[in-house]
Each structure stands twice: as structure tokens, then as C-alpha cells.
mmCIF file of C-alpha atoms and ligand atoms in Angstrom:
data_model
loop_
_atom_site.group_PDB
_atom_site.id
_atom_site.type_symbol
_atom_site.label_atom_id
_atom_site.label_comp_id
_atom_site.label_asym_id
_atom_site.label_seq_id
_atom_site.Cartn_x
_atom_site.Cartn_y
_atom_site.Cartn_z
ATOM 1 C CA MET B 19 144.577 121.645 15.525
ATOM 2 C CA ASN B 20 143.997 118.288 17.238
ATOM 3 C CA GLU B 21 140.706 116.349 17.076
ATOM 4 C CA ILE B 22 139.523 117.774 20.403
ATOM 5 C CA GLU B 23 140.026 121.365 19.218
ATOM 6 C CA ALA B 24 138.347 120.639 15.872
ATOM 7 C CA LEU B 25 135.265 119.159 17.581
ATOM 8 C CA LEU B 26 135.111 122.112 19.985
ATOM 9 C CA GLU B 27 135.031 124.483 17.007
ATOM 10 C CA GLU B 28 132.155 122.496 15.448
ATOM 11 C CA LEU B 29 130.205 122.589 18.706
ATOM 12 C CA LYS B 30 130.733 126.351 19.050
ATOM 13 C CA LEU B 31 128.967 126.740 15.716
ATOM 14 C CA LYS B 32 126.178 124.437 16.841
ATOM 15 C CA TYR B 33 125.621 126.379 20.092
ATOM 16 C CA PRO B 34 126.162 130.021 19.131
ATOM 17 C CA GLY B 35 126.233 132.449 22.039
ATOM 18 C CA LYS B 36 127.271 129.730 24.485
ATOM 19 C CA ARG B 37 130.731 129.771 26.049
ATOM 20 C CA LEU B 38 132.184 126.284 25.995
ATOM 21 C CA VAL B 39 134.338 125.012 28.858
ATOM 22 C CA PRO B 40 137.037 122.688 27.503
ATOM 23 C CA GLY B 41 138.720 119.930 29.464
ATOM 24 C CA GLU B 42 141.821 120.931 31.414
ATOM 25 C CA GLY B 43 145.076 119.145 32.083
ATOM 26 C CA GLU B 44 148.015 117.468 30.437
ATOM 27 C CA LEU B 45 147.231 115.239 27.472
ATOM 28 C CA THR B 46 149.730 112.815 29.041
ATOM 29 C CA ALA B 47 147.622 112.470 32.232
ATOM 30 C CA ARG B 48 146.927 108.827 33.127
ATOM 31 C CA VAL B 49 143.796 109.631 35.116
ATOM 32 C CA MET B 50 140.796 111.403 33.609
ATOM 33 C CA LEU B 51 137.976 112.793 35.713
ATOM 34 C CA ILE B 52 134.601 113.468 34.085
ATOM 35 C CA GLY B 53 131.851 115.615 35.611
ATOM 36 C CA GLU B 54 128.404 116.459 34.322
ATOM 37 C CA ALA B 55 128.452 120.000 32.951
ATOM 38 C CA PRO B 56 129.875 123.398 33.877
ATOM 39 C CA GLY B 57 127.996 125.708 36.242
ATOM 40 C CA GLU B 58 127.973 129.490 36.422
ATOM 41 C CA GLN B 59 131.528 129.951 37.746
ATOM 42 C CA GLU B 60 132.960 127.440 35.301
ATOM 43 C CA GLU B 61 131.268 129.224 32.404
ATOM 44 C CA LYS B 62 132.515 132.603 33.616
ATOM 45 C CA LEU B 63 136.144 131.437 33.892
ATOM 46 C CA SER B 64 135.946 128.871 31.090
ATOM 47 C CA ARG B 65 137.488 126.250 33.377
ATOM 48 C CA PRO B 66 135.945 123.024 34.728
ATOM 49 C CA PHE B 67 135.362 122.563 38.458
ATOM 50 C CA VAL B 68 136.084 125.987 39.872
ATOM 51 C CA GLY B 69 133.989 127.744 42.541
ATOM 52 C CA LYS B 70 132.027 125.533 44.919
ATOM 53 C CA ALA B 71 132.183 122.433 42.731
ATOM 54 C CA GLY B 72 135.945 122.888 42.474
ATOM 55 C CA ARG B 73 136.327 123.143 46.242
ATOM 56 C CA ASN B 74 134.303 119.949 46.655
ATOM 57 C CA LEU B 75 136.491 118.209 44.118
ATOM 58 C CA ASP B 76 139.688 119.424 45.782
ATOM 59 C CA GLU B 77 138.440 118.076 49.133
ATOM 60 C CA MET B 78 137.736 114.711 47.560
ATOM 61 C CA LEU B 79 141.179 114.582 45.945
ATOM 62 C CA ALA B 80 142.829 115.586 49.234
ATOM 63 C CA LEU B 81 141.194 112.574 50.946
ATOM 64 C CA GLY B 82 142.885 110.312 48.429
ATOM 65 C CA GLY B 83 146.164 112.283 48.435
ATOM 66 C CA ILE B 84 145.754 112.897 44.701
ATOM 67 C CA PRO B 85 147.300 116.041 43.175
ATOM 68 C CA ARG B 86 144.784 117.746 40.876
ATOM 69 C CA ASN B 87 147.480 118.589 38.342
ATOM 70 C CA ALA B 88 147.996 114.859 37.766
ATOM 71 C CA LEU B 89 144.489 114.640 36.294
ATOM 72 C CA TYR B 90 142.825 115.637 33.080
ATOM 73 C CA VAL B 91 139.510 117.141 34.233
ATOM 74 C CA THR B 92 136.565 117.480 31.892
ATOM 75 C CA ASN B 93 132.779 117.395 31.667
ATOM 76 C CA THR B 94 130.316 115.282 29.679
ATOM 77 C CA VAL B 95 128.743 118.427 28.249
ATOM 78 C CA LYS B 96 130.966 121.453 27.753
ATOM 79 C CA LEU B 97 128.290 124.127 27.995
ATOM 80 C CA ARG B 98 126.343 125.325 31.006
ATOM 81 C CA PRO B 99 122.801 123.976 30.668
ATOM 82 C CA THR B 100 120.424 126.666 31.905
ATOM 83 C CA SER B 101 116.764 127.459 32.235
ATOM 84 C CA PRO B 102 115.149 130.785 33.175
ATOM 85 C CA GLY B 103 115.513 131.601 36.876
ATOM 86 C CA LYS B 104 114.359 134.548 38.977
ATOM 87 C CA GLY B 105 114.255 137.841 37.066
ATOM 88 C CA ALA B 106 117.021 137.981 34.503
ATOM 89 C CA ARG B 107 118.998 135.217 36.203
ATOM 90 C CA LEU B 108 119.548 131.795 34.752
ATOM 91 C CA LYS B 109 119.564 128.610 36.788
ATOM 92 C CA ASN B 110 121.396 125.369 36.140
ATOM 93 C CA ARG B 111 119.490 122.355 34.868
ATOM 94 C CA PRO B 112 120.656 118.823 34.072
ATOM 95 C CA PRO B 113 121.953 118.436 30.513
ATOM 96 C CA ALA B 114 119.342 117.341 27.949
ATOM 97 C CA ALA B 115 119.752 113.998 26.163
ATOM 98 C CA SER B 116 120.388 115.904 22.903
ATOM 99 C CA GLU B 117 123.215 117.890 24.537
ATOM 100 C CA ILE B 118 124.780 114.719 25.913
ATOM 101 C CA SER B 119 124.688 113.051 22.489
ATOM 102 C CA ASP B 120 125.993 116.197 20.732
ATOM 103 C CA PHE B 121 128.997 116.311 23.074
ATOM 104 C CA LEU B 122 129.670 112.565 23.216
ATOM 105 C CA PRO B 123 132.024 112.477 20.174
ATOM 106 C CA LEU B 124 134.147 115.126 21.872
ATOM 107 C CA LEU B 125 134.264 113.175 25.136
ATOM 108 C CA GLU B 126 135.203 110.022 23.221
ATOM 109 C CA ALA B 127 137.903 111.941 21.352
ATOM 110 C CA GLU B 128 139.332 113.076 24.697
ATOM 111 C CA VAL B 129 139.453 109.459 25.895
ATOM 112 C CA HIS B 130 141.107 108.302 22.659
ATOM 113 C CA LEU B 131 143.657 111.080 22.555
ATOM 114 C CA ILE B 132 144.606 110.964 26.236
ATOM 115 C CA ARG B 133 144.339 107.198 26.614
ATOM 116 C CA PRO B 134 143.920 107.345 30.405
ATOM 117 C CA ARG B 135 144.493 104.247 32.504
ATOM 118 C CA LEU B 136 141.716 105.231 34.872
ATOM 119 C CA ILE B 137 138.535 107.246 34.245
ATOM 120 C CA VAL B 138 136.739 108.628 37.288
ATOM 121 C CA THR B 139 133.113 109.498 36.536
ATOM 122 C CA LEU B 140 131.132 111.697 38.902
ATOM 123 C CA GLY B 141 127.421 110.883 39.013
ATOM 124 C CA ASN B 142 125.164 109.250 36.461
ATOM 125 C CA THR B 143 125.641 111.580 33.509
ATOM 126 C CA PRO B 144 129.208 110.651 32.460
ATOM 127 C CA LEU B 145 128.648 107.029 33.485
ATOM 128 C CA LYS B 146 125.605 106.592 31.230
ATOM 129 C CA ALA B 147 127.220 108.603 28.427
ATOM 130 C CA LEU B 148 130.138 106.143 28.305
ATOM 131 C CA LEU B 149 128.520 102.851 29.346
ATOM 132 C CA GLY B 150 124.919 103.247 28.181
ATOM 133 C CA ALA B 151 121.584 103.900 29.859
ATOM 134 C CA LYS B 152 121.610 100.670 31.883
ATOM 135 C CA ALA B 153 124.633 101.702 33.953
ATOM 136 C CA ARG B 154 123.558 103.176 37.287
ATOM 137 C CA ILE B 155 125.751 104.886 39.805
ATOM 138 C CA GLY B 156 123.760 103.398 42.708
ATOM 139 C CA ASP B 157 124.707 99.900 41.519
ATOM 140 C CA ILE B 158 128.355 100.265 40.532
ATOM 141 C CA HIS B 159 129.880 103.162 42.489
ATOM 142 C CA GLY B 160 133.319 102.338 43.816
ATOM 143 C CA THR B 161 133.839 99.348 41.502
ATOM 144 C CA LEU B 162 135.951 99.061 38.364
ATOM 145 C CA THR B 163 134.389 98.544 34.924
ATOM 146 C CA LYS B 164 136.360 98.118 31.708
ATOM 147 C CA TYR B 165 136.011 100.865 29.074
ATOM 148 C CA ALA B 166 138.258 101.096 25.983
ATOM 149 C CA ASP B 167 141.833 100.609 27.257
ATOM 150 C CA ALA B 168 140.907 101.991 30.648
ATOM 151 C CA ASN B 169 138.945 101.182 33.762
ATOM 152 C CA ILE B 170 136.091 103.385 34.890
ATOM 153 C CA TYR B 171 135.856 104.079 38.615
ATOM 154 C CA PRO B 172 132.372 105.536 39.145
ATOM 155 C CA MET B 173 131.847 107.877 42.076
ATOM 156 C CA TYR B 174 128.822 109.786 43.280
ATOM 157 C CA HIS B 175 128.664 113.378 42.144
ATOM 158 C CA PRO B 176 129.679 115.603 45.088
ATOM 159 C CA ALA B 177 126.524 117.721 44.491
ATOM 160 C CA SER B 178 124.365 114.669 45.227
ATOM 161 C CA LEU B 179 125.701 114.665 48.810
ATOM 162 C CA ILE B 180 123.808 117.901 49.426
ATOM 163 C CA TYR B 181 120.512 116.114 48.794
ATOM 164 C CA THR B 182 121.546 112.757 50.231
ATOM 165 C CA PRO B 183 124.036 113.391 53.083
ATOM 166 C CA SER B 184 123.879 109.710 54.058
ATOM 167 C CA LEU B 185 126.070 108.996 50.989
ATOM 168 C CA LYS B 186 128.939 111.057 52.391
ATOM 169 C CA PRO B 187 130.791 108.308 54.334
ATOM 170 C CA VAL B 188 130.637 105.997 51.302
ATOM 171 C CA TYR B 189 131.824 108.775 49.010
ATOM 172 C CA GLU B 190 134.706 109.633 51.333
ATOM 173 C CA ALA B 191 135.783 106.010 51.698
ATOM 174 C CA GLU B 192 135.721 105.685 47.907
ATOM 175 C CA ALA B 193 137.875 108.804 47.575
ATOM 176 C CA VAL B 194 140.468 107.196 49.867
ATOM 177 C CA ARG B 195 140.263 103.990 47.826
ATOM 178 C CA LEU B 196 140.739 105.983 44.619
ATOM 179 C CA GLY B 197 144.006 107.325 46.001
ATOM 180 C CA GLU B 198 145.124 103.784 46.861
ATOM 181 C CA LEU B 199 144.143 102.542 43.414
ATOM 182 C CA ILE B 200 146.128 105.270 41.719
ATOM 183 C CA LYS B 201 149.174 104.479 43.864
ATOM 184 C CA LYS B 202 148.825 100.776 43.201
ATOM 185 C CA LEU B 203 148.588 101.297 39.471
ATOM 186 C CA ASP B 204 151.564 103.665 39.800
ATOM 187 C CA ILE B 205 149.992 106.049 37.337
ATOM 188 C CA VAL B 206 150.679 109.497 38.725
HETATM 189 N N1 URA M 323 131.215 121.977 37.672
HETATM 190 C C1 URA M 323 131.714 121.215 36.687
HETATM 191 O O1 URA M 323 132.626 121.622 35.956
HETATM 192 N N2 URA M 323 131.190 120.002 36.526
HETATM 193 C C2 URA M 323 130.216 119.512 37.289
HETATM 194 O O2 URA M 323 129.804 118.379 37.082
HETATM 195 C C3 URA M 323 129.716 120.343 38.315
HETATM 196 C C4 URA M 323 130.231 121.572 38.471
#
């Protein structure tokens, strides 16, 4: 069992009754992409970024000409954060600070084991988890920041485009730039 698997087992005990969604991809991947947390479809299939979020991600990667199977794809928090919705349904909510801190050692273990050259964070949650509360996506999206042996390339979360469509052209241009960056670094 590697460190990632061991930490996942510990977290399963801490969150009984929750299905965890592990990261997906080759441990030799040079690019790691980190989202916020799984949604309903991800929880159902136990895979990150499937369903609508997965289609959005695939569109973004297509803009940059980046094959998804070249990436290791994971989330800051590996469980679906929920609150009561209509009737018996559950609705998604942002991860709580306690969930983010509980899952941080696992995220750090993924970074240390995979040793990516480039880490793409989507939205504020993974950015703040890795760089601290002061880091803000609005300030540093599309720029490179050093983290461990890697660079972080922060991007807006695709879900934020639903609420703020004016971000879309910036997001798309940054997806194209991500593809160029990956080619330049010759890492896929
Ligand atoms: N699905 C994921 O796996 N992560 C997100 O951040 C959003 C949807």
C-alpha cells in the first residue's frame, strides 16, 4: 500500500458512510490537476470530473490540445460535501474548512509521490489549500507560482463561469496558454 492508499483508508474511517473519490491517472504524470470536491456523479462513479464537470474539463483541455490521460486528476477534498436539499435529495455545498484540513495531508502526499512539474488548480479551494488563505484566484489566475518542486498554474473553476460568464474569454485564453506551457515544458 502506498502513502496515498494508506491515507485514504484513514479518511474512510474518519468519514464512515461516505464514498471517497480518489485521484485518477498515472503516478508518472507530469501535470496534476486539482479541483474542489466531487459532486453527485463523481460520488456515484467514484471518479473525479465525470458528468457535467467532466465535460467542462474536457472542453477546457481540448482548447489547449491537452490529452486528459496525460494528467493526474484529483480533488482537494475526496468526499462529496452535501447539505439537505429538497425532500430526500442532497445538494452540494462548498467543502468546510475542517474537511479541507482533514484531506490536505492526502493532497500533499499526492504531490510528493507524483512530483508533477505543473499543478493546475481550479478555483480558490485548491489554491488556498496549497498556498494559504492569502492566495486569491482573482489576483493570480493564469500566472505561475512556485510550489514544492513544481509550478502552480491557477485557473478559474469552470463552475464559476456559470455565475460570472464575463470570465469565460479569460478562462479560455488561459486554457490555450496552458496547452502552450505544457508543450514548452515538454512534459506530456
Ligand atoms: N467535480 C469534481 O470532481 N471536482 C470539482 O471540483 C467539481 C466537480
